[in-house]
mmCIF file of C-alpha atoms in Angstrom:
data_model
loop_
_atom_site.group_PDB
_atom_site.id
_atom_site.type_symbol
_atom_site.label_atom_id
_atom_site.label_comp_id
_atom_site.label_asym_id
_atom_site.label_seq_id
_atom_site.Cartn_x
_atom_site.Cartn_y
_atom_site.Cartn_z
ATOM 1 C CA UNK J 46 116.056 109.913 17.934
ATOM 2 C CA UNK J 47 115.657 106.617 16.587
ATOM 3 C CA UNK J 48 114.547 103.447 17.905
ATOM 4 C CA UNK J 49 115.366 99.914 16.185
ATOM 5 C CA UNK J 50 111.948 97.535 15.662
ATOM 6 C CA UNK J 51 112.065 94.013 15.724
ATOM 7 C CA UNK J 52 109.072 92.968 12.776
ATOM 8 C CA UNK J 53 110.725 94.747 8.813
ATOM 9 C CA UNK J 54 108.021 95.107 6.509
ATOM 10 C CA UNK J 55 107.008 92.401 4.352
ATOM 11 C CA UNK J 56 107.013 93.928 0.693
ATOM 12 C CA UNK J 57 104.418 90.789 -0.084
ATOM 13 C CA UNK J 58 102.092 91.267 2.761
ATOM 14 C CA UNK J 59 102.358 95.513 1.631
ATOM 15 C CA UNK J 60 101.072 94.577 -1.584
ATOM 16 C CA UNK J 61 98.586 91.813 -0.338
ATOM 17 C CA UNK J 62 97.177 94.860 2.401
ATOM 18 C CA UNK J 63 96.867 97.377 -0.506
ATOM 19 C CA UNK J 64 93.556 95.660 -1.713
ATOM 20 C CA UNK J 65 92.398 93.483 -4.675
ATOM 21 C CA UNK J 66 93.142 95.599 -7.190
ATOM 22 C CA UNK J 67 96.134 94.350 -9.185
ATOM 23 C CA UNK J 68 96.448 97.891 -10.664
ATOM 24 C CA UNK J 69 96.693 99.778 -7.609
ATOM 25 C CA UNK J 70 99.544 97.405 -6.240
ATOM 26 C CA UNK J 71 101.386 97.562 -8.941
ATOM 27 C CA UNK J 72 101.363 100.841 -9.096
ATOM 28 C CA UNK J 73 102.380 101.864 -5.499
ATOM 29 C CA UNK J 74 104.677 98.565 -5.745
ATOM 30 C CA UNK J 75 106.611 99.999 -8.602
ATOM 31 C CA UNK J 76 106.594 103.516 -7.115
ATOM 32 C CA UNK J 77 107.996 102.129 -3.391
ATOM 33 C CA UNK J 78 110.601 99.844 -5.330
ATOM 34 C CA UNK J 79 111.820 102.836 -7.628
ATOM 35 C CA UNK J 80 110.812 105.719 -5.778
ATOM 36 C CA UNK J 81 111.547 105.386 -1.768
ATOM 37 C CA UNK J 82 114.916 102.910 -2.469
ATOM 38 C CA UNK J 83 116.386 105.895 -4.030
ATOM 39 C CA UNK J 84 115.654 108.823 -1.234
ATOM 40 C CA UNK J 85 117.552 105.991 0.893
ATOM 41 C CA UNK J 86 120.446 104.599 -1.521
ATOM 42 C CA UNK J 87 123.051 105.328 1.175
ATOM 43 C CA UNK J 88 122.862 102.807 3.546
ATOM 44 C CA UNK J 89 120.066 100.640 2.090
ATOM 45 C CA UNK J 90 117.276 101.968 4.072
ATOM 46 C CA UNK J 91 113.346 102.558 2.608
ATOM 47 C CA UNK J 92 110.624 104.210 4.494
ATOM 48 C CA UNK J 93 108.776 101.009 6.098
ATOM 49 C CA UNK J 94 105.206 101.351 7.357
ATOM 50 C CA UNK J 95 104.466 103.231 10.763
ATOM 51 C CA UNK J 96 101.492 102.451 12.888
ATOM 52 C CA UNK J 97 100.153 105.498 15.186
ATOM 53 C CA UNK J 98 100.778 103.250 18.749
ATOM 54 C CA UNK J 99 104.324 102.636 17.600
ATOM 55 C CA UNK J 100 104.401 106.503 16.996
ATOM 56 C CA UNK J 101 102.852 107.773 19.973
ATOM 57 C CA UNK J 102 104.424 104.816 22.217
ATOM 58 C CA UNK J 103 107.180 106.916 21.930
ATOM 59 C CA UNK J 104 106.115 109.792 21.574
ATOM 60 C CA UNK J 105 104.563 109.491 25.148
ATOM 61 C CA UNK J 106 107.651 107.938 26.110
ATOM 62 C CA UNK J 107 110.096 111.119 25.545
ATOM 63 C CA UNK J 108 107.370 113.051 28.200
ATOM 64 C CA UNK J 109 106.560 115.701 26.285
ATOM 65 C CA UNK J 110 104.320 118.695 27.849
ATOM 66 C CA UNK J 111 101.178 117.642 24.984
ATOM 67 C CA UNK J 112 98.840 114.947 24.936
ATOM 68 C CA UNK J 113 99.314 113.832 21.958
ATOM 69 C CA UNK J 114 95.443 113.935 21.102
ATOM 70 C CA UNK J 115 96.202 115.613 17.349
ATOM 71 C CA UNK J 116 96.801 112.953 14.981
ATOM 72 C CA UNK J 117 97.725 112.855 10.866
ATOM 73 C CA UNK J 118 98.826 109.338 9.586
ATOM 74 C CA UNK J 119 100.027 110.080 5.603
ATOM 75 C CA UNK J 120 99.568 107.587 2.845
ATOM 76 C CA UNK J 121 100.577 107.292 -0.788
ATOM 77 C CA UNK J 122 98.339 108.782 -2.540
ATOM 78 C CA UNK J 123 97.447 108.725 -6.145
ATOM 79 C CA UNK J 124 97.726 111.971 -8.342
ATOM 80 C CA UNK J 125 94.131 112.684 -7.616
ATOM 81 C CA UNK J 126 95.007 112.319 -3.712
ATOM 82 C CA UNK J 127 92.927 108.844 -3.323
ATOM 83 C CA UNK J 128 94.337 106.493 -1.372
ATOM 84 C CA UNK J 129 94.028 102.384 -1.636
ATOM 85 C CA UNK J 130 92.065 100.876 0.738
ATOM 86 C CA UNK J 131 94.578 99.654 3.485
ATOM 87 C CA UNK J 132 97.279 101.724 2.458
ATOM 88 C CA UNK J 133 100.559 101.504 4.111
ATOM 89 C CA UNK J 134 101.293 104.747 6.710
ATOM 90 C CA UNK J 135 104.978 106.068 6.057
ATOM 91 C CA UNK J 136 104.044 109.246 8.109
ATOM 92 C CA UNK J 137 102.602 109.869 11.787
ATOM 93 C CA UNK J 138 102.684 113.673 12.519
ATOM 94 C CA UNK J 139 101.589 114.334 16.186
ATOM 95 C CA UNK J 140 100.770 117.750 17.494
ATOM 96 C CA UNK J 141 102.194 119.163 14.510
ATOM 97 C CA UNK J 142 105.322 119.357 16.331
ATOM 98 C CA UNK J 143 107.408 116.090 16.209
ATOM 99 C CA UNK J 144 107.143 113.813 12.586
ATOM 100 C CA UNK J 145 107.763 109.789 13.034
ATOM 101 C CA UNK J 146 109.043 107.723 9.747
ATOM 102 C CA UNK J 147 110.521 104.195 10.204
ATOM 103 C CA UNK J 148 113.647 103.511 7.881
ATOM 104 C CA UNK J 149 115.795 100.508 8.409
ATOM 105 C CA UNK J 150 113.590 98.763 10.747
ATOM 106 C CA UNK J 151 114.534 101.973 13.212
ATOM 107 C CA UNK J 152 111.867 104.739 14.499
ATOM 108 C CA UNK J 153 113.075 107.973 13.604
ATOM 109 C CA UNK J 154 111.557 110.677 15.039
ATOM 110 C CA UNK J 155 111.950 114.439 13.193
ATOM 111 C CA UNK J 156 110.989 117.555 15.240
ATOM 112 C CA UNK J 157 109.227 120.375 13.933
ATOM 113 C CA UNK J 158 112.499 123.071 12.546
ATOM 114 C CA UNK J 159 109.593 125.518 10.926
ATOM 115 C CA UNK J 160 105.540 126.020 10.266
ATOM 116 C CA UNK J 161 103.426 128.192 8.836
ATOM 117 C CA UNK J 162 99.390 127.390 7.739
ATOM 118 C CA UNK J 163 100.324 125.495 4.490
ATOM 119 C CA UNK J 164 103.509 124.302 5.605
ATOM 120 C CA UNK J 165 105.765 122.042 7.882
ATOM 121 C CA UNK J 166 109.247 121.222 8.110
ATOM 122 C CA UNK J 167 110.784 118.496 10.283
ATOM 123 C CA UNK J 168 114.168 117.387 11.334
ATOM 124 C CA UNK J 169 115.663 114.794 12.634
ATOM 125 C CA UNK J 170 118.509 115.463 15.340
ATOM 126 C CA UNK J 171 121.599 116.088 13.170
ATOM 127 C CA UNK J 172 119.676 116.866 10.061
ATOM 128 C CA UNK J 173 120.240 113.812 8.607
ATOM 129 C CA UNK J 174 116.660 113.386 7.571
ATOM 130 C CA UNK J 175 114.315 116.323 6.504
ATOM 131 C CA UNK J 176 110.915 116.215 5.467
ATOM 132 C CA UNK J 177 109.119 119.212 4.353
ATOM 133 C CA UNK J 178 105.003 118.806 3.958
ATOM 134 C CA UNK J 179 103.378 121.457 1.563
ATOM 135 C CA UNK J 180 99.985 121.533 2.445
ATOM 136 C CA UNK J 181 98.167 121.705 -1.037
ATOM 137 C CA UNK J 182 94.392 121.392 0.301
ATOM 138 C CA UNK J 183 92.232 120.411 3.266
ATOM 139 C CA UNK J 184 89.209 118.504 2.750
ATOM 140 C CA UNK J 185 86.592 116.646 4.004
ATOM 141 C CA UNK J 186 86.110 118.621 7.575
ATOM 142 C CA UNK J 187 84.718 116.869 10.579
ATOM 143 C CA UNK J 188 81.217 117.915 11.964
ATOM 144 C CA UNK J 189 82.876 120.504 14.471
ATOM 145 C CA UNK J 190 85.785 120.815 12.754
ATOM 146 C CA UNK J 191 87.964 119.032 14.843
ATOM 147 C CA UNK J 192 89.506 116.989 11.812
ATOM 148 C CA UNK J 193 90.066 116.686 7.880
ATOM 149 C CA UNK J 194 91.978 115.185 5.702
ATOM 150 C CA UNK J 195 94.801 116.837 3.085
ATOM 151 C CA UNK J 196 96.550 116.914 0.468
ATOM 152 C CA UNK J 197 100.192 117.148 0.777
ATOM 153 C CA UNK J 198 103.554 116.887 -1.072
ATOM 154 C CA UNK J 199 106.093 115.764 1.024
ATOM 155 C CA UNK J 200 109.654 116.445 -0.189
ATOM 156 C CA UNK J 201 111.971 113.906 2.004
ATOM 157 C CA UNK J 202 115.312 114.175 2.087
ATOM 158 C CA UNK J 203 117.499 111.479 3.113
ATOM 159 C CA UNK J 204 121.476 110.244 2.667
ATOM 160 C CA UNK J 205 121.904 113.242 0.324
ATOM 161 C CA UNK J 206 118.924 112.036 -1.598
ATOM 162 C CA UNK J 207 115.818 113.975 -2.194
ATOM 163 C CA UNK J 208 112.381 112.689 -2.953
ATOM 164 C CA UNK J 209 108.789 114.093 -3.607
ATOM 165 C CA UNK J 210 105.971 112.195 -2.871
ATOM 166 C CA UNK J 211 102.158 112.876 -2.822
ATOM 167 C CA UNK J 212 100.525 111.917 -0.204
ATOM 168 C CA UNK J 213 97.510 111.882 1.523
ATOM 169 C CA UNK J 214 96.769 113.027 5.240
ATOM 170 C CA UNK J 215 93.378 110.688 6.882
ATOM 171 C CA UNK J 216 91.270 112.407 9.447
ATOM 172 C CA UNK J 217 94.050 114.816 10.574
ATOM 173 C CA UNK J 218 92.774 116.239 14.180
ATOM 174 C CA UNK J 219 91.952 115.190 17.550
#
């Protein structure tokens, strides 16, 4: 399912939100300019940031029988899994069962095709998009272990394109 948006990501203000360090927005600049344009050559499209209330706005709005309470926004991470302060979110998992990615200004939401403890595959209807999230490490545990954060690579494939990025799971839990 997909949904169009009306505000595209600002590839400025990204950069701007990423902190002051000039290093770190280079970095993740060069790797969304290089990286992401290529899993989405086909038609021009590039994972945009994804805010949880867009996600579970429709999420909630499809009337699914769950909540919605469990939670995992993914970031770019860097090869030792830290993240930049304000960090863009190209990932909202909720309930570990349905996956939401925006791509040419359109919500696209992937449903869970396969899972197992360490790892998670999502579809989107017709296949056209497929994510697959290897769970490398959970970290950082919440007093009553409600939440954590992970380490993941995320192999997304998209317009016959495939891409593997590391990413980084915040506070993933109710």
């Amino acid at each position: 399912m997909t949904r169009p948006t009306d505000r595209p990501l600002s590839w400025a203000a990204l950069l701007h939100g990423l902190g002051r360090s000039g290093t770190a927005a280079l970095i993740v600049g060069c790797l969304f300019s290089l990286g992401l344009s290529s899993a989405a050559a086909g038609n021009d499209s590039r994972l945009e940031q994804i805010g949880y209330r867009e996600a579970l706005a429709w999420f909630h709005s499809q009337k699914y029988e769950s909540s919605g309470a469990w939670l995992c926004g993914y970031s770019l991470a860097h090869e030792d899994y830290s993240v930049a302060p304000k960090a863009p979110r190209l990932l909202v998992e909720v309930d570990e069962r349905y996956l939401y990615l925006k791509t040419g200004g359109k919500l696209v939401e992937l449903t869970g095709a396969a899972q197992s403890p360490q790892r998670s595959e999502y579809q989107s209807a017709g296949a056209a998009i497929r994510v697959t999230l290897d769970i490398l490490k959970r970290n950082n545990f919440s007093e009553y272990q409600e939440s954590h954060d992970r380490q993941v690579l995320a192999k997304i494939e998209m317009n016959d394109q495939v891409e593997t990025l590391t990413l980084k799971g915040q506070s993933c839990g109710t």
